[in-house]
Coordinates of C-alpha atoms in Angstrom, one line a residue:
M1 CA 160.8 64.3 42.3
L2 CA 158.0 64.7 44.7
P3 CA 156.7 61.7 46.8
T4 CA 153.4 60.3 46.1
I5 CA 151.9 61.8 49.3
L6 CA 152.2 65.4 49.5
D7 CA 152.9 65.9 53.2
L8 CA 153.8 69.2 54.7
T9 CA 157.4 68.3 55.4
S10 CA 158.1 67.1 51.9
L11 CA 156.6 70.3 50.4
S12 CA 158.4 72.6 52.9
E13 CA 161.7 70.9 52.1
A14 CA 160.9 71.2 48.3
Y15 CA 160.3 74.9 48.7
A16 CA 163.4 75.3 50.8
A17 CA 165.4 73.6 48.1
G18 CA 164.2 76.0 45.4
K19 CA 160.9 74.5 44.2
S20 CA 158.2 77.1 43.4
P21 CA 154.6 76.7 44.3
L22 CA 154.0 77.1 40.6
D23 CA 156.0 73.8 40.1
I24 CA 153.9 72.1 42.7
I25 CA 150.6 73.2 41.4
E26 CA 151.5 72.0 37.9
I27 CA 152.2 68.6 39.4
V28 CA 148.8 68.7 41.2
I29 CA 147.0 69.7 38.0
A30 CA 148.7 66.8 36.2
R31 CA 147.9 64.4 38.9
R32 CA 144.3 65.5 38.9
A33 CA 144.0 65.1 35.2
A34 CA 145.5 61.6 35.4
S35 CA 143.3 60.4 38.2
T36 CA 141.3 57.2 37.5
D37 CA 138.6 58.0 40.0
P38 CA 136.1 60.4 38.3
A39 CA 134.1 60.9 41.5
I40 CA 136.6 62.6 43.7
F41 CA 135.7 66.2 42.8
I42 CA 132.4 68.0 42.2
T43 CA 134.0 71.2 41.2
P44 CA 137.8 71.2 40.6
T45 CA 139.3 74.7 40.8
P46 CA 140.0 75.5 37.1
D47 CA 143.8 75.3 36.1
D48 CA 144.0 78.9 35.2
I49 CA 142.5 80.1 38.6
L50 CA 144.9 77.8 40.4
R51 CA 147.9 79.3 38.7
A52 CA 146.5 82.8 39.3
E53 CA 146.0 82.1 43.0
V54 CA 149.6 80.8 43.3
R55 CA 151.0 83.9 41.7
A56 CA 149.0 86.1 43.9
L57 CA 150.4 84.1 46.9
M58 CA 153.9 84.7 45.7
M59 CA 153.3 88.4 45.3
R60 CA 151.9 88.6 48.8
A61 CA 154.5 86.4 50.4
P62 CA 157.6 86.0 48.1
E63 CA 159.8 84.3 50.6
P64 CA 159.6 80.4 50.6
N65 CA 157.8 79.0 53.7
S66 CA 157.1 82.5 55.0
L67 CA 153.5 81.5 55.9
P68 CA 152.5 78.4 58.0
L69 CA 151.0 76.7 54.9
W70 CA 152.8 78.5 52.1
G71 CA 151.9 76.9 48.8
I72 CA 150.2 73.9 50.4
P73 CA 147.3 72.5 48.1
F74 CA 144.3 71.4 49.8
A75 CA 140.7 70.2 49.0
V76 CA 137.4 71.3 50.6
K77 CA 134.4 69.1 51.0
D78 CA 131.5 70.6 49.0
N79 CA 129.3 71.6 52.0
I80 CA 131.9 74.1 53.0
D81 CA 132.0 77.5 51.2
V82 CA 134.8 78.6 49.1
A83 CA 134.4 82.0 47.5
G84 CA 134.0 81.8 43.7
L85 CA 133.2 78.0 43.6
P86 CA 129.7 76.7 44.0
T87 CA 128.6 74.9 47.1
T88 CA 126.2 72.0 46.3
A89 CA 126.3 69.6 49.2
A90 CA 126.1 67.0 46.3
C91 CA 122.7 68.2 45.4
P92 CA 122.9 70.1 42.1
A93 CA 119.5 71.8 42.6
F94 CA 120.7 73.2 46.0
S95 CA 123.8 74.8 44.4
Y96 CA 124.7 78.4 45.4
R97 CA 127.8 80.4 44.7
P98 CA 129.1 82.0 48.0
E99 CA 130.8 85.4 48.0
K100 CA 132.8 84.6 51.1
D101 CA 134.9 81.8 52.3
A102 CA 133.9 79.7 55.3
T103 CA 135.8 81.0 58.2
V104 CA 138.0 77.8 58.3
V105 CA 138.9 78.2 54.5
A106 CA 139.6 81.9 55.0
R107 CA 142.1 81.2 57.7
L108 CA 143.8 78.4 55.8
R109 CA 144.1 80.7 52.7
A110 CA 145.4 83.5 54.9
A111 CA 148.2 81.0 56.0
G112 CA 149.2 80.4 52.3
A113 CA 147.1 77.3 51.4
I114 CA 145.6 76.9 47.9
V115 CA 142.3 75.4 47.3
I116 CA 142.4 72.7 44.4
G117 CA 138.8 72.0 44.3
K118 CA 135.5 71.1 46.0
T119 CA 135.2 67.3 46.8
N120 CA 132.3 64.8 46.6
L121 CA 130.2 63.7 49.6
D122 CA 127.3 61.8 50.7
Q123 CA 124.6 64.2 50.0
F124 CA 123.9 66.8 52.6
A125 CA 126.6 65.0 54.6
T126 CA 124.2 62.2 55.4
G127 CA 126.0 58.9 55.5
L128 CA 129.2 57.2 56.3
N129 CA 129.8 55.4 53.1
G130 CA 130.4 57.7 50.2
T131 CA 127.8 56.2 47.7
R132 CA 124.9 58.7 48.2
S133 CA 125.9 61.3 45.5
P134 CA 124.6 61.9 42.0
H135 CA 128.3 62.5 41.1
G136 CA 129.1 58.8 41.7
A137 CA 131.0 57.0 44.6
P138 CA 134.6 57.7 45.2
R139 CA 136.4 54.5 45.8
S140 CA 139.0 53.2 48.3
V141 CA 142.4 53.9 46.9
F142 CA 143.3 50.3 47.6
D143 CA 140.4 48.6 45.8
K144 CA 137.9 50.2 43.4
N145 CA 135.2 47.7 44.4
Y146 CA 135.2 49.1 47.9
V147 CA 133.7 52.2 49.4
S148 CA 135.9 55.0 50.4
G149 CA 133.9 55.9 53.5
G150 CA 131.7 59.0 53.9
S151 CA 130.3 61.5 54.0
S152 CA 133.7 63.1 53.4
S153 CA 134.5 60.6 50.7
G154 CA 136.2 62.9 48.0
S155 CA 138.2 64.6 50.6
A156 CA 139.8 61.4 51.9
V157 CA 140.5 60.0 48.4
A158 CA 142.1 63.3 47.3
V159 CA 144.7 63.1 50.1
A160 CA 145.3 59.4 50.0
S161 CA 145.8 59.4 46.2
G162 CA 148.4 62.3 46.4
L163 CA 146.2 65.1 44.9
A164 CA 146.2 67.3 47.9
S165 CA 148.4 67.7 51.1
F166 CA 145.2 67.8 53.2
A167 CA 141.6 68.1 52.9
L168 CA 138.7 69.3 55.0
G169 CA 135.8 67.1 55.8
T170 CA 132.8 67.5 58.3
D171 CA 132.0 65.1 61.0
T172 CA 128.6 64.7 62.6
A173 CA 128.5 60.8 63.0
G174 CA 132.0 59.8 62.1
S175 CA 132.5 61.4 58.6
G176 CA 135.9 62.8 59.4
R177 CA 137.2 59.4 60.8
V178 CA 135.7 56.5 58.7
P179 CA 137.1 57.7 55.3
A180 CA 140.4 58.0 57.0
A181 CA 140.3 54.4 58.2
F182 CA 139.4 53.1 54.7
N183 CA 142.2 55.0 53.0
N184 CA 145.2 54.7 55.4
L185 CA 145.1 58.3 56.6
V186 CA 144.9 60.4 59.8
G187 CA 141.5 62.0 60.7
I188 CA 141.5 64.9 63.0
K189 CA 138.1 65.3 64.7
P190 CA 138.2 68.4 67.0
T191 CA 136.1 68.9 70.0
P192 CA 132.7 70.5 68.9
G193 CA 133.0 74.2 69.0
L194 CA 136.9 74.4 68.7
V195 CA 136.7 75.0 65.0
P196 CA 134.1 77.5 63.6
N197 CA 131.3 76.3 61.4
V198 CA 130.5 79.6 59.8
G199 CA 130.0 79.0 56.0
V200 CA 129.4 75.2 56.5
V201 CA 126.0 73.7 55.3
P202 CA 124.8 72.1 58.5
A203 CA 123.7 68.5 58.9
C204 CA 123.1 68.5 62.7
R205 CA 124.1 72.1 63.5
S206 CA 124.5 71.4 67.3
V207 CA 127.0 68.7 66.8
D208 CA 128.7 69.4 63.5
V209 CA 132.5 69.6 63.3
V210 CA 134.9 70.6 60.5
T211 CA 137.7 68.0 60.3
V212 CA 141.1 67.4 58.6
F213 CA 142.3 64.5 56.6
A214 CA 146.1 64.4 56.6
P215 CA 149.0 62.0 56.1
T216 CA 150.3 62.3 59.6
V217 CA 149.1 63.4 63.0
G218 CA 151.6 66.2 63.2
D219 CA 150.3 67.5 59.9
G220 CA 146.7 67.4 60.9
V221 CA 147.3 69.1 64.2
A222 CA 149.2 71.9 62.5
I223 CA 146.4 72.5 60.1
R224 CA 143.7 72.3 62.9
K225 CA 145.7 74.9 64.9
V226 CA 145.4 77.3 61.9
M227 CA 141.6 76.8 61.6
E228 CA 140.7 76.9 65.3
G229 CA 139.7 79.8 67.4
F230 CA 136.6 81.4 68.7
D231 CA 134.2 83.0 66.1
A232 CA 131.4 85.1 67.5
A233 CA 129.4 84.7 64.2
D234 CA 129.0 81.0 65.1
P235 CA 126.6 80.4 67.9
F236 CA 128.1 77.1 68.7
S237 CA 131.7 78.3 68.8
R238 CA 133.5 77.9 72.1
K239 CA 136.5 79.4 73.9
A240 CA 138.7 76.3 74.6
V241 CA 140.2 75.5 77.8
P242 CA 142.7 72.7 77.0
A243 CA 142.4 69.5 78.9
S244 CA 145.5 67.6 79.8
L245 CA 146.4 63.8 80.0
P246 CA 149.2 62.0 81.7
A247 CA 152.4 62.5 79.8
S248 CA 153.2 58.8 80.4
G249 CA 151.3 55.9 81.9
L250 CA 148.1 56.5 80.0
R251 CA 145.1 54.3 81.0
I252 CA 143.6 53.2 77.7
G253 CA 140.1 51.9 77.7
V254 CA 139.4 49.1 75.2
L255 CA 136.4 47.1 74.2
D256 CA 135.6 44.0 76.2
G257 CA 133.0 41.0 76.0
A258 CA 129.8 41.4 74.2
E259 CA 130.6 45.0 73.2
R260 CA 133.4 43.7 70.8
E261 CA 131.3 43.8 67.7
F262 CA 133.0 43.5 64.2
F263 CA 130.1 41.9 62.3
G264 CA 132.1 38.9 61.4
D265 CA 135.1 40.8 60.2
K266 CA 138.0 38.8 61.9
E267 CA 140.7 40.7 60.0
V268 CA 139.6 44.1 61.6
E269 CA 139.2 42.5 65.0
A270 CA 142.8 41.2 64.7
L271 CA 144.1 44.6 63.8
Y272 CA 142.2 46.1 66.7
D273 CA 143.8 43.5 69.0
Q274 CA 147.3 44.4 67.4
A275 CA 146.6 48.1 68.2
I276 CA 146.0 47.3 71.8
E277 CA 149.3 45.5 72.0
R278 CA 151.1 48.5 70.4
A279 CA 149.4 50.8 72.9
R280 CA 150.7 48.5 75.7
G281 CA 154.1 48.6 74.1
L282 CA 154.1 52.4 74.3
G283 CA 153.7 52.2 78.0
A284 CA 149.9 52.5 78.2
T285 CA 147.9 50.5 80.9
I286 CA 145.2 48.7 79.1
V287 CA 141.8 48.8 80.8
P288 CA 138.6 47.1 79.7
F289 CA 135.5 49.4 79.9
D290 CA 131.8 49.0 79.4
Y291 CA 130.9 50.5 75.9
A292 CA 127.2 50.1 76.5
P293 CA 126.3 53.6 77.6
F294 CA 128.4 55.0 74.8
R295 CA 126.5 52.7 72.2
E296 CA 123.2 53.7 73.6
A297 CA 124.2 57.4 73.2
A298 CA 125.4 56.7 69.7
A299 CA 121.9 55.3 68.8
L300 CA 120.2 58.6 69.5
L301 CA 121.9 60.3 66.6
Y302 CA 119.8 58.5 64.1
D303 CA 117.3 56.6 66.0
G304 CA 116.4 59.5 68.3
P305 CA 115.2 63.0 67.8
W306 CA 118.6 64.5 66.5
V307 CA 117.5 63.4 63.1
A308 CA 115.1 66.3 63.2
E309 CA 118.2 68.6 63.0
R310 CA 118.9 67.2 59.6
L311 CA 115.4 68.1 58.6
A312 CA 115.8 71.6 60.0
A313 CA 118.8 72.1 57.9
V314 CA 117.0 71.6 54.6
E315 CA 113.3 71.8 55.5
T316 CA 112.4 74.5 53.1
F317 CA 114.4 73.2 50.3
L318 CA 113.0 69.6 50.8
A319 CA 109.4 71.0 50.6
T320 CA 110.0 72.1 47.0
N321 CA 112.7 69.8 45.8
A322 CA 112.1 66.4 47.3
A323 CA 112.7 64.8 43.9
D324 CA 116.3 66.1 43.9
F325 CA 117.3 64.1 47.0
D326 CA 119.1 60.8 46.9
P327 CA 116.4 58.3 47.9
T328 CA 118.3 57.1 51.0
V329 CA 119.1 60.5 52.2
R330 CA 115.5 61.7 51.6
G331 CA 114.2 58.7 53.5
I332 CA 116.4 59.5 56.5
I333 CA 115.5 63.1 56.5
E334 CA 111.8 62.7 56.0
G335 CA 111.9 60.3 58.8
A336 CA 112.1 63.3 61.2
K337 CA 108.8 64.6 60.1
G338 CA 107.0 62.7 62.9
K339 CA 109.3 63.8 65.6
T340 CA 107.8 66.1 68.3
A341 CA 109.2 68.7 70.7
V342 CA 108.4 66.2 73.5
E343 CA 110.5 63.6 71.8
A344 CA 113.3 66.1 71.4
F345 CA 113.3 66.8 75.2
N346 CA 113.1 63.3 76.0
G347 CA 116.0 62.6 73.8
R348 CA 118.0 65.2 75.5
Y349 CA 117.1 63.8 79.0
R350 CA 118.1 60.4 77.8
L351 CA 121.5 61.7 76.5
E352 CA 122.2 63.3 79.9
E353 CA 121.3 60.1 81.7
L354 CA 123.7 58.2 79.5
R355 CA 126.4 60.9 79.8
R356 CA 126.2 60.3 83.6
K357 CA 126.6 56.5 83.1
T358 CA 129.7 57.1 80.9
E359 CA 131.3 59.1 83.7
A360 CA 131.9 55.9 85.6
E361 CA 133.7 54.5 82.6
W362 CA 135.8 57.6 82.2
E363 CA 137.0 57.1 85.8
K364 CA 138.6 53.9 84.6
A365 CA 140.4 55.3 81.5
D366 CA 142.1 58.5 80.4
V367 CA 141.5 57.7 76.7
L368 CA 139.4 55.3 74.7
L369 CA 140.8 53.2 72.0
L370 CA 138.1 52.1 69.5
P371 CA 138.0 50.6 66.0
T372 CA 137.2 53.5 63.7
S373 CA 134.9 51.2 61.8
P374 CA 134.2 47.5 62.6
T375 CA 134.2 46.5 59.0
T376 CA 134.0 47.6 55.5
Y377 CA 131.9 46.7 52.4
T378 CA 132.0 46.8 48.5
V379 CA 129.9 49.5 46.8
E380 CA 127.7 46.7 45.5
E381 CA 127.1 45.4 49.1
M382 CA 126.5 48.9 50.4
M383 CA 123.9 49.8 47.7
A384 CA 122.0 46.6 48.3
D385 CA 121.6 47.3 52.1
P386 CA 122.3 51.0 52.5
I387 CA 120.9 51.7 55.9
V388 CA 122.0 48.7 57.9
K389 CA 125.5 48.5 56.4
N390 CA 126.0 52.2 56.9
G391 CA 124.9 51.8 60.4
H392 CA 127.7 49.2 61.0
F393 CA 130.3 51.9 60.1
G394 CA 129.0 54.3 62.9
R395 CA 128.9 51.8 65.7
Y396 CA 132.0 53.3 67.4
T397 CA 131.8 56.8 66.0
N398 CA 128.3 58.1 66.5
F399 CA 128.6 59.0 70.2
V400 CA 131.7 61.2 70.1
N401 CA 130.2 64.5 69.2
L402 CA 126.9 64.0 71.2
L403 CA 129.1 63.4 74.2
D404 CA 131.4 66.4 73.5
C405 CA 134.6 64.5 72.9
A406 CA 137.8 65.0 70.9
A407 CA 139.2 62.2 68.6
I408 CA 142.0 61.4 66.4
A409 CA 141.8 58.5 63.9
V410 CA 144.9 56.8 62.8
P411 CA 145.7 53.8 60.6
A412 CA 145.6 50.3 62.1
G413 CA 147.3 48.4 59.3
F414 CA 146.2 46.0 56.6
D415 CA 144.4 42.8 56.6
A416 CA 146.3 39.5 56.4
D417 CA 146.6 39.8 52.5
G418 CA 147.7 43.3 52.6
H419 CA 144.6 44.2 50.7
L420 CA 142.5 46.6 52.7
P421 CA 143.3 49.0 55.6
A422 CA 141.5 49.5 58.8
G423 CA 141.8 52.2 61.5
I424 CA 141.6 52.9 65.2
T425 CA 140.5 56.1 66.9
L426 CA 141.7 57.5 70.2
V427 CA 138.9 59.4 72.0
G428 CA 139.4 61.9 74.8
S429 CA 137.4 64.4 76.9
A430 CA 136.4 67.8 75.6
F431 CA 139.3 70.0 74.4
A432 CA 141.8 67.1 74.9
D433 CA 142.7 67.7 71.3
D434 CA 146.3 68.6 71.8
A435 CA 146.8 66.1 74.6
L436 CA 145.6 63.3 72.5
A437 CA 148.1 64.1 69.7
P438 CA 151.5 62.7 71.0
F439 CA 150.0 59.3 71.7
A440 CA 148.1 59.2 68.5
D441 CA 151.3 60.1 66.6
A442 CA 153.3 57.5 68.5
M443 CA 150.6 54.9 67.6
H444 CA 150.8 55.8 63.9
R445 CA 154.6 55.6 63.9
T446 CA 154.7 52.1 65.5
L447 CA 152.6 50.7 62.6
N448 CA 155.0 51.3 59.5
A449 CA 152.1 51.2 57.1
G450 CA 153.0 54.3 55.2
M451 CA 150.6 57.2 54.4
G452 CA 147.6 57.0 52.1
K453 CA 148.1 54.7 49.1
D454 CA 152.0 54.8 49.5
R455 CA 152.4 51.9 52.0
L456 CA 156.2 52.3 52.0
A457 CA 156.3 56.1 52.9
A458 CA 158.2 56.9 56.0
I459 CA 156.5 59.3 58.4
P460 CA 158.9 62.3 58.5
E461 CA 160.6 62.9 61.8
A462 CA 159.9 66.7 61.3
S463 CA 156.2 65.9 61.8
R464 CA 156.6 64.2 65.2
V465 CA 154.2 65.5 67.8
P466 CA 156.2 65.9 71.1
Q467 CA 155.1 64.9 74.5
A468 CA 154.1 67.7 76.8
D469 CA 157.2 68.6 79.0
D470 CA 156.7 66.7 82.3
G471 CA 160.2 67.5 83.6
L472 CA 161.3 63.9 83.3
V473 CA 164.3 62.9 81.3
P474 CA 164.0 60.0 78.8
I475 CA 166.6 57.2 78.7
V476 CA 166.9 54.0 76.6
V477 CA 167.7 50.9 78.6
V478 CA 168.9 47.6 76.9
G479 CA 169.9 45.0 79.5
A480 CA 169.8 44.7 83.4
H481 CA 167.6 47.8 83.7
L482 CA 164.7 46.3 81.6
T483 CA 161.4 45.7 83.4
G484 CA 161.7 42.6 85.6
M485 CA 165.6 42.7 85.5
P486 CA 167.9 43.0 88.5
L487 CA 168.7 46.7 88.2
N488 CA 165.2 47.9 87.1
H489 CA 164.8 49.2 90.7
E490 CA 167.3 51.9 89.9
L491 CA 164.7 53.5 87.7
T492 CA 161.5 52.8 89.6
R493 CA 162.8 53.9 93.1
P494 CA 163.2 57.5 92.1
G495 CA 159.9 57.6 90.4
G496 CA 160.9 56.6 86.8
R497 CA 158.1 55.5 84.4
R498 CA 158.3 53.1 81.5
I499 CA 157.2 55.0 78.4
K500 CA 157.4 52.2 75.8
S501 CA 159.0 49.1 74.5
C502 CA 160.5 49.3 71.0
R503 CA 163.5 48.4 69.0
T504 CA 166.7 50.2 68.0
A505 CA 167.5 51.1 64.4
P506 CA 168.9 48.2 62.3
D507 CA 172.6 49.1 62.7
Y508 CA 173.1 48.1 66.2
R509 CA 174.8 44.9 67.6
L510 CA 174.6 43.4 71.1
F511 CA 177.2 41.4 73.0
V512 CA 177.4 39.8 76.4
L513 CA 180.0 41.6 78.6
P514 CA 182.2 39.2 80.5
D515 CA 182.7 39.1 84.2
T516 CA 179.8 41.7 84.9
V517 CA 177.5 41.3 88.0
P518 CA 174.6 41.2 87.4
P519 CA 175.2 40.1 83.8
K520 CA 175.1 43.0 81.4
P521 CA 175.1 43.4 77.6
G522 CA 177.2 45.9 75.5
L523 CA 175.4 47.8 72.8
I524 CA 177.4 48.9 69.8
R525 CA 176.4 50.9 66.8
E526 CA 177.9 49.8 63.6
P527 CA 177.0 52.0 60.6
G528 CA 176.2 49.9 57.6
F529 CA 175.1 46.8 59.7
D530 CA 171.7 45.7 58.5
G531 CA 170.1 43.9 61.4
K532 CA 166.5 43.8 62.6
G533 CA 166.9 46.2 65.5
L534 CA 167.2 45.2 69.2
E535 CA 164.6 45.2 71.9
V536 CA 164.9 48.1 74.3
E537 CA 162.7 50.2 76.6
V538 CA 162.4 53.9 76.9
W539 CA 161.9 55.1 80.5
K540 CA 161.6 58.6 82.0
V541 CA 163.2 59.6 85.2
P542 CA 163.5 62.8 87.2
A543 CA 166.4 65.1 86.2
E544 CA 168.2 64.6 89.5
A545 CA 167.9 60.8 89.4
F546 CA 169.2 60.9 85.7
G547 CA 172.3 62.8 86.9
R548 CA 173.1 60.4 89.7
F549 CA 172.3 57.4 87.4
V550 CA 174.8 58.6 84.8
Q551 CA 177.5 59.3 87.3
N552 CA 177.4 55.7 88.7
I553 CA 177.5 53.8 85.3
P554 CA 180.6 51.6 85.4
A555 CA 183.0 51.4 82.6
P556 CA 183.0 50.3 79.7
L557 CA 179.3 51.4 79.6
G558 CA 178.3 54.9 79.1
I559 CA 175.4 57.1 77.9
G560 CA 175.1 58.3 74.3
K561 CA 172.4 58.9 71.8
V562 CA 170.6 55.7 70.6
T563 CA 168.6 55.8 67.4
L564 CA 165.3 54.0 67.6
D565 CA 163.3 52.3 64.9
D566 CA 161.1 55.3 64.4
G567 CA 164.1 57.6 63.8
S568 CA 164.0 59.3 67.1
Q569 CA 167.3 59.7 69.1
I570 CA 167.2 59.3 72.9
A571 CA 170.1 59.1 75.4
G572 CA 170.7 55.4 76.4
F573 CA 173.3 52.8 77.3
L574 CA 176.2 52.3 74.8
C575 CA 179.4 50.4 75.2
E576 CA 183.0 51.2 74.4
A577 CA 184.1 49.3 71.3
H578 CA 187.2 47.6 73.0
A579 CA 185.0 45.8 75.5
I580 CA 183.5 43.6 72.9
E581 CA 186.7 42.1 71.7
G582 CA 186.2 38.3 72.2
A583 CA 182.7 38.8 73.8
R584 CA 179.8 36.5 72.6
E585 CA 177.5 38.3 70.1
I586 CA 173.8 37.8 70.7
T587 CA 172.4 40.2 68.1
E588 CA 170.6 37.3 66.4
L589 CA 168.6 36.8 69.5
G590 CA 166.9 40.2 69.2
G591 CA 167.7 41.5 72.6
W592 CA 168.8 41.0 76.1
R593 CA 165.6 39.5 77.4
A594 CA 165.7 36.7 74.8
Y595 CA 169.3 35.9 75.9
V596 CA 168.3 35.7 79.6
T597 CA 165.5 33.4 78.8
D598 CA 167.7 31.3 76.6
Q599 CA 170.5 30.9 79.2
R600 CA 168.1 30.6 82.1
I601 CA 169.8 33.5 83.9
P602 CA 167.8 34.6 87.0
K603 CA 166.2 37.9 86.6

């Protein structure tokens, strides 16, 4: 029985256990036919062609999992070419049938992935809400009254509803991130130029990016790595020089003061604040920064001369087919007709001035943590005020490509009623794509909000994005070595760094060890015990210091593998079972810090 969400780990395990890609594609066909949202696809791949493509894959690569994406079903936004299927950009009169795959599609197919169809979008990728299509508006998988986000609307819904393992979108102003937020998904937004755009209908050619919607950060990164790489046929393709970030102790920039704008949505604001606290718990230093220059840069994308790029992409077609455009899309694109070359240069100058101002803010922070969208709306609300409300969605997304940034959007949880999701986005410098991924993955895992519409789904351990090797050894501490406790100096003096605060798995118990100075707890694992987990910290120390540290641990304490609440296992303090006989159990307090506070023991 396959899970609702078709993540890469689940399918790889199914194939290793004897399932065939033909079995999986039949499940996809059945799910697609049973879908209650008729606006997801513009052109589904016909059933018989899907079966034929799977058989061809199995002839080419008969061994299970012998290719990176062997038998993995994916959907493609219908402004990206797939040979044999029409490309329409959600405008039937514009339709053409490409003879070649877009570069990214060709690379994914070569890796074994199977295209299940072309998905709906805001026409000509103009919009962030998903209502600007003659094929209807795909809806949030959590409430059919609400927008799914756009322009990559159908792609996000296809993944979140379990029809595809991943989907391609495009992102000029936030279209690879906003739909992820509204559907409890990860959105991978590469640095401009990292992924080729050959075979993609342009919106703003100089800043367009092909993106990935996926259930997990690990899945999204793996898929992006298949797609990326220089393509000489794309004049905006670039040879990447990866940027690095600190492996621990990240400085995370967050919104402050008047720049915190949620348009009255207290629920999303609360989720943003909770995300900040989760980042702090993961060991990040939280730093307020001035968003104003980023916001001013964002405004240039639609209010400045860059809107003329949208006209440049469809100028000839618009001249003969204006009546075939969605009225809102047409109004936006025709608004560029008055733009002059002088305005274009002045816009470029203004962008560079603002870029210089943002440099001062980047001195404060390694990564920015922003709401993906400050709010959401029903389809009815969006249709009644399509320009203003669409603009609200882009408040924290529109600057990212203009300022040449990498970004990863991850879920931020659900509102107080558990009704609608929201998202946060981590933004880094150009080509920090890989460097952003471990922290983004950790943020997603701390949330426990599932994947897509399956809120109970556990994020597979196999998809975890590892931290870059910094030469330091991780260790879990539970008692006197916690931050602020008497023995914490044994970690800090040799250069140790706190990575995060978290909890153990549920099957651990905690006891007060008698006659220890300073007072210490004993952590015992008891399989089958169903607790709430215990507060611990994960630190990293130099390897030499770790060796000395272990050598000096007094009995009955020792070092063993401690399983954390996210499923990971890290070396940490454990206690010999005999030592807890007659000792006071404090498991119900949730951790040593609570006991110390309760007993008024000096720290």
